[in-house]
Amino acid sequence: MAAGHDLLVKLYELPAEHNDQPLLAQGIELKRAFAGDREQVLAFVGENFGKSWVNECAYSLCQQPIRCFIAVQDKQVLGFACYDTTAMNFFGPTGVREDRRGQGIGRALLLRCLYAMREEGFAYAIIGWVGDALPFYQRTVGATIIENSHPGEYKRMIDL
């Protein structure tokens, strides 16, 4: 069972650069978050995904370069993805507004983060504590389960 396990991604085997044109044609912009948008991004994360993800996302917004990518349409955040928050070389947390899932936003945000990690010198990335999204990560980036990885790094949390 994969629920709660970490996954490994070979960054040197990522798919070719993602084509953002279909999202751009819908008015959806993908970009590295801007420090001035901190409150709006964190409010989105809190309203849609909960307090522990707010904490991790807040940390990503304090780093240089900022380690959070967002999808925005009509000045509204639709999704986010972070890296190097739980631990160095970890992807996540990430999420897309429920009514906007299945449109390629999550895939685009995932790839933006993984490309950034590769450009920063990593050969591998860890996707932490994956549950139901396992097939998505396997299909999209060839992720594999890291055996005996639950709870892994997360066992340090107070509220585990």
PDB file of C-alpha atoms in Angstrom:
ATOM      1  CA  MET A   1       0.000   0.000   0.000  1.00  0.00           C
ATOM      2  CA  ALA A   2       1.377   3.407  -1.000  1.00  0.00           C
ATOM      3  CA  ALA A   3      -0.685   5.673   1.273  1.00  0.00           C
ATOM      4  CA  GLY A   4       1.624   7.963   3.183  1.00  0.00           C
ATOM      5  CA  HIS A   5       4.812   6.757   1.509  1.00  0.00           C
ATOM      6  CA  ASP A   6       7.455   8.961  -0.050  1.00  0.00           C
ATOM      7  CA  LEU A   7       8.244   8.742  -3.752  1.00  0.00           C
ATOM      8  CA  LEU A   8      11.493   9.140  -5.669  1.00  0.00           C
ATOM      9  CA  VAL A   9      11.707  11.009  -8.983  1.00  0.00           C
ATOM     10  CA  LYS A  10      14.687  10.934 -11.340  1.00  0.00           C
ATOM     11  CA  LEU A  11      15.018  14.576 -12.324  1.00  0.00           C
ATOM     12  CA  TYR A  12      17.331  13.675 -15.188  1.00  0.00           C
ATOM     13  CA  GLU A  13      14.472  11.694 -16.766  1.00  0.00           C
ATOM     14  CA  LEU A  14      11.773  14.375 -16.587  1.00  0.00           C
ATOM     15  CA  PRO A  15       9.492  14.874 -19.571  1.00  0.00           C
ATOM     16  CA  ALA A  16      10.453  17.617 -22.005  1.00  0.00           C
ATOM     17  CA  GLU A  17       9.564  21.147 -20.936  1.00  0.00           C
ATOM     18  CA  HIS A  18       5.857  21.540 -20.308  1.00  0.00           C
ATOM     19  CA  ASN A  19       3.761  23.371 -22.882  1.00  0.00           C
ATOM     20  CA  ASP A  20       1.848  26.066 -21.000  1.00  0.00           C
ATOM     21  CA  GLN A  21      -0.016  27.302 -24.102  1.00  0.00           C
ATOM     22  CA  PRO A  22      -3.319  25.485 -23.392  1.00  0.00           C
ATOM     23  CA  LEU A  23      -3.402  27.023 -19.895  1.00  0.00           C
ATOM     24  CA  LEU A  24      -2.344  30.442 -21.158  1.00  0.00           C
ATOM     25  CA  ALA A  25      -5.144  30.281 -23.768  1.00  0.00           C
ATOM     26  CA  GLN A  26      -7.587  29.993 -20.842  1.00  0.00           C
ATOM     27  CA  GLY A  27      -6.016  32.992 -19.115  1.00  0.00           C
ATOM     28  CA  ILE A  28      -4.190  30.831 -16.543  1.00  0.00           C
ATOM     29  CA  GLU A  29      -0.725  32.131 -15.729  1.00  0.00           C
ATOM     30  CA  LEU A  30       1.911  29.925 -14.095  1.00  0.00           C
ATOM     31  CA  LYS A  31       4.615  31.769 -12.229  1.00  0.00           C
ATOM     32  CA  ARG A  32       6.974  31.712  -9.322  1.00  0.00           C
ATOM     33  CA  ALA A  33       5.110  33.306  -6.419  1.00  0.00           C
ATOM     34  CA  PHE A  34       5.988  36.883  -5.513  1.00  0.00           C
ATOM     35  CA  ALA A  35       6.715  37.838  -1.893  1.00  0.00           C
ATOM     36  CA  GLY A  36       4.093  40.587  -2.065  1.00  0.00           C
ATOM     37  CA  ASP A  37       1.420  37.985  -2.760  1.00  0.00           C
ATOM     38  CA  ARG A  38       2.205  36.088   0.448  1.00  0.00           C
ATOM     39  CA  GLU A  39      -1.113  36.789   2.221  1.00  0.00           C
ATOM     40  CA  GLN A  40      -3.223  35.910  -0.808  1.00  0.00           C
ATOM     41  CA  VAL A  41      -1.301  32.677  -1.467  1.00  0.00           C
ATOM     42  CA  LEU A  42      -1.403  31.603   2.184  1.00  0.00           C
ATOM     43  CA  ALA A  43      -5.116  32.417   2.436  1.00  0.00           C
ATOM     44  CA  PHE A  44      -5.750  30.216  -0.610  1.00  0.00           C
ATOM     45  CA  VAL A  45      -3.755  27.354   0.892  1.00  0.00           C
ATOM     46  CA  GLY A  46      -5.488  27.678   4.265  1.00  0.00           C
ATOM     47  CA  GLU A  47      -8.989  27.808   2.805  1.00  0.00           C
ATOM     48  CA  ASN A  48      -8.422  24.836   0.540  1.00  0.00           C
ATOM     49  CA  PHE A  49      -5.839  22.593   2.205  1.00  0.00           C
ATOM     50  CA  GLY A  50      -5.323  23.307   5.910  1.00  0.00           C
ATOM     51  CA  LYS A  51      -2.980  24.713   8.497  1.00  0.00           C
ATOM     52  CA  SER A  52       0.045  22.413   8.172  1.00  0.00           C
ATOM     53  CA  TRP A  53       0.284  23.173   4.457  1.00  0.00           C
ATOM     54  CA  VAL A  54       0.058  26.904   5.240  1.00  0.00           C
ATOM     55  CA  ASN A  55       3.137  26.555   7.437  1.00  0.00           C
ATOM     56  CA  GLU A  56       5.120  24.768   4.742  1.00  0.00           C
ATOM     57  CA  CYS A  57       3.998  27.179   2.024  1.00  0.00           C
ATOM     58  CA  ALA A  58       4.910  30.160   4.226  1.00  0.00           C
ATOM     59  CA  TYR A  59       8.415  28.769   4.544  1.00  0.00           C
ATOM     60  CA  SER A  60       8.731  28.413   0.759  1.00  0.00           C
ATOM     61  CA  LEU A  61       7.797  32.086   0.366  1.00  0.00           C
ATOM     62  CA  CYS A  62      10.632  33.170   2.680  1.00  0.00           C
ATOM     63  CA  GLN A  63      13.401  31.526   0.685  1.00  0.00           C
ATOM     64  CA  GLN A  64      15.474  32.976  -2.135  1.00  0.00           C
ATOM     65  CA  PRO A  65      14.620  32.145  -4.752  1.00  0.00           C
ATOM     66  CA  ILE A  66      11.042  31.662  -3.610  1.00  0.00           C
ATOM     67  CA  ARG A  67      10.261  27.961  -3.798  1.00  0.00           C
ATOM     68  CA  CYS A  68       6.577  28.208  -4.590  1.00  0.00           C
ATOM     69  CA  PHE A  69       4.881  28.294  -7.975  1.00  0.00           C
ATOM     70  CA  ILE A  70       1.278  29.366  -8.411  1.00  0.00           C
ATOM     71  CA  ALA A  71      -1.422  29.226 -11.060  1.00  0.00           C
ATOM     72  CA  VAL A  72      -3.460  32.422 -11.332  1.00  0.00           C
ATOM     73  CA  GLN A  73      -6.515  33.373 -13.369  1.00  0.00           C
ATOM     74  CA  ASP A  74      -8.310  36.716 -13.108  1.00  0.00           C
ATOM     75  CA  LYS A  75      -6.151  37.598 -10.079  1.00  0.00           C
ATOM     76  CA  GLN A  76      -7.352  34.469  -8.239  1.00  0.00           C
ATOM     77  CA  VAL A  77      -5.023  31.678  -7.119  1.00  0.00           C
ATOM     78  CA  LEU A  78      -6.110  28.336  -8.577  1.00  0.00           C
ATOM     79  CA  GLY A  79      -3.236  26.179  -7.372  1.00  0.00           C
ATOM     80  CA  PHE A  80       0.191  26.121  -5.797  1.00  0.00           C
ATOM     81  CA  ALA A  81       3.227  23.880  -5.540  1.00  0.00           C
ATOM     82  CA  CYS A  82       6.235  24.187  -3.237  1.00  0.00           C
ATOM     83  CA  TYR A  83       9.593  22.510  -2.841  1.00  0.00           C
ATOM     84  CA  ASP A  84      12.381  22.415  -0.234  1.00  0.00           C
ATOM     85  CA  THR A  85       9.890  22.980   2.585  1.00  0.00           C
ATOM     86  CA  THR A  86       9.521  19.752   4.573  1.00  0.00           C
ATOM     87  CA  ALA A  87      13.184  19.056   3.924  1.00  0.00           C
ATOM     88  CA  MET A  88      15.719  19.875   1.247  1.00  0.00           C
ATOM     89  CA  ASN A  89      15.033  18.058  -2.006  1.00  0.00           C
ATOM     90  CA  PHE A  90      11.360  17.430  -1.138  1.00  0.00           C
ATOM     91  CA  PHE A  91       8.550  18.405  -3.486  1.00  0.00           C
ATOM     92  CA  GLY A  92       5.306  19.524  -1.863  1.00  0.00           C
ATOM     93  CA  PRO A  93       2.927  20.471  -0.591  1.00  0.00           C
ATOM     94  CA  THR A  94       0.879  21.095  -3.694  1.00  0.00           C
ATOM     95  CA  GLY A  95      -2.773  21.508  -4.491  1.00  0.00           C
ATOM     96  CA  VAL A  96      -5.279  22.779  -7.015  1.00  0.00           C
ATOM     97  CA  ARG A  97      -8.684  24.209  -6.178  1.00  0.00           C
ATOM     98  CA  GLU A  98     -11.159  21.327  -6.291  1.00  0.00           C
ATOM     99  CA  ASP A  99     -13.323  22.777  -9.058  1.00  0.00           C
ATOM    100  CA  ARG A 100     -10.242  23.292 -11.292  1.00  0.00           C
ATOM    101  CA  ARG A 101      -8.711  19.825 -11.047  1.00  0.00           C
ATOM    102  CA  GLY A 102      -8.262  17.727 -14.149  1.00  0.00           C
ATOM    103  CA  GLN A 103      -7.283  20.682 -16.353  1.00  0.00           C
ATOM    104  CA  GLY A 104      -3.496  20.199 -16.311  1.00  0.00           C
ATOM    105  CA  ILE A 105      -2.790  22.828 -13.652  1.00  0.00           C
ATOM    106  CA  GLY A 106      -1.372  20.357 -11.119  1.00  0.00           C
ATOM    107  CA  ARG A 107       0.836  18.729 -13.739  1.00  0.00           C
ATOM    108  CA  ALA A 108       2.184  22.100 -14.854  1.00  0.00           C
ATOM    109  CA  LEU A 109       2.937  23.203 -11.286  1.00  0.00           C
ATOM    110  CA  LEU A 110       4.613  19.875 -10.473  1.00  0.00           C
ATOM    111  CA  LEU A 111       6.850  20.141 -13.513  1.00  0.00           C
ATOM    112  CA  ARG A 112       7.723  23.784 -12.795  1.00  0.00           C
ATOM    113  CA  CYS A 113       8.977  22.794  -9.345  1.00  0.00           C
ATOM    114  CA  LEU A 114      10.842  19.709 -10.530  1.00  0.00           C
ATOM    115  CA  TYR A 115      12.524  21.647 -13.356  1.00  0.00           C
ATOM    116  CA  ALA A 116      13.586  24.292 -10.812  1.00  0.00           C
ATOM    117  CA  MET A 117      14.981  21.590  -8.521  1.00  0.00           C
ATOM    118  CA  ARG A 118      16.935  20.094 -11.432  1.00  0.00           C
ATOM    119  CA  GLU A 119      18.310  23.540 -12.357  1.00  0.00           C
ATOM    120  CA  GLU A 120      19.418  23.992  -8.731  1.00  0.00           C
ATOM    121  CA  GLY A 121      21.581  20.883  -9.040  1.00  0.00           C
ATOM    122  CA  PHE A 122      19.473  18.001  -7.767  1.00  0.00           C
ATOM    123  CA  ALA A 123      19.473  14.686  -9.647  1.00  0.00           C
ATOM    124  CA  TYR A 124      16.561  13.243  -7.659  1.00  0.00           C
ATOM    125  CA  ALA A 125      13.534  14.646  -5.852  1.00  0.00           C
ATOM    126  CA  ILE A 126      11.425  13.175  -3.091  1.00  0.00           C
ATOM    127  CA  ILE A 127       7.675  13.618  -3.136  1.00  0.00           C
ATOM    128  CA  GLY A 128       6.617  13.345   0.476  1.00  0.00           C
ATOM    129  CA  TRP A 129       3.707  11.503   2.053  1.00  0.00           C
ATOM    130  CA  VAL A 130       1.787  10.542  -1.078  1.00  0.00           C
ATOM    131  CA  GLY A 131      -1.588   8.879  -0.778  1.00  0.00           C
ATOM    132  CA  ASP A 132      -4.275   8.801  -3.451  1.00  0.00           C
ATOM    133  CA  ALA A 133      -2.165  10.820  -5.887  1.00  0.00           C
ATOM    134  CA  LEU A 134       0.306   7.938  -6.390  1.00  0.00           C
ATOM    135  CA  PRO A 135      -0.948   7.034  -9.905  1.00  0.00           C
ATOM    136  CA  PHE A 136      -0.706  10.700 -10.971  1.00  0.00           C
ATOM    137  CA  TYR A 137       2.954  10.938  -9.925  1.00  0.00           C
ATOM    138  CA  GLN A 138       3.836   7.570 -11.430  1.00  0.00           C
ATOM    139  CA  ARG A 139       2.217   8.469 -14.750  1.00  0.00           C
ATOM    140  CA  THR A 140       3.439  12.080 -14.914  1.00  0.00           C
ATOM    141  CA  VAL A 141       7.061  11.824 -13.772  1.00  0.00           C
ATOM    142  CA  GLY A 142       7.799   8.103 -13.343  1.00  0.00           C
ATOM    143  CA  ALA A 143       7.863   8.335  -9.552  1.00  0.00           C
ATOM    144  CA  THR A 144       8.591   5.163  -7.588  1.00  0.00           C
ATOM    145  CA  ILE A 145       7.745   4.275  -3.994  1.00  0.00           C
ATOM    146  CA  ILE A 146      10.526   4.536  -1.436  1.00  0.00           C
ATOM    147  CA  GLU A 147       9.966   1.414   0.654  1.00  0.00           C
ATOM    148  CA  ASN A 148       9.606   1.791   4.436  1.00  0.00           C
ATOM    149  CA  SER A 149       9.353   5.572   4.125  1.00  0.00           C
ATOM    150  CA  HIS A 150       6.261   6.097   6.281  1.00  0.00           C
ATOM    151  CA  PRO A 151       6.223   8.267   8.308  1.00  0.00           C
ATOM    152  CA  GLY A 152       9.782   9.163   7.323  1.00  0.00           C
ATOM    153  CA  GLU A 153      10.692  12.816   7.783  1.00  0.00           C
ATOM    154  CA  TYR A 154       7.173  13.586   9.027  1.00  0.00           C
ATOM    155  CA  LYS A 155       7.655  11.658  12.271  1.00  0.00           C
ATOM    156  CA  ARG A 156       9.255  14.843  13.624  1.00  0.00           C
ATOM    157  CA  MET A 157       5.915  16.673  13.503  1.00  0.00           C
ATOM    158  CA  ILE A 158       4.232  17.398  16.813  1.00  0.00           C
ATOM    159  CA  ASP A 159       0.807  16.581  15.426  1.00  0.00           C
ATOM    160  CA  LEU A 160       1.532  13.374  13.519  1.00  0.00           C
TER     161      LEU A 160
END
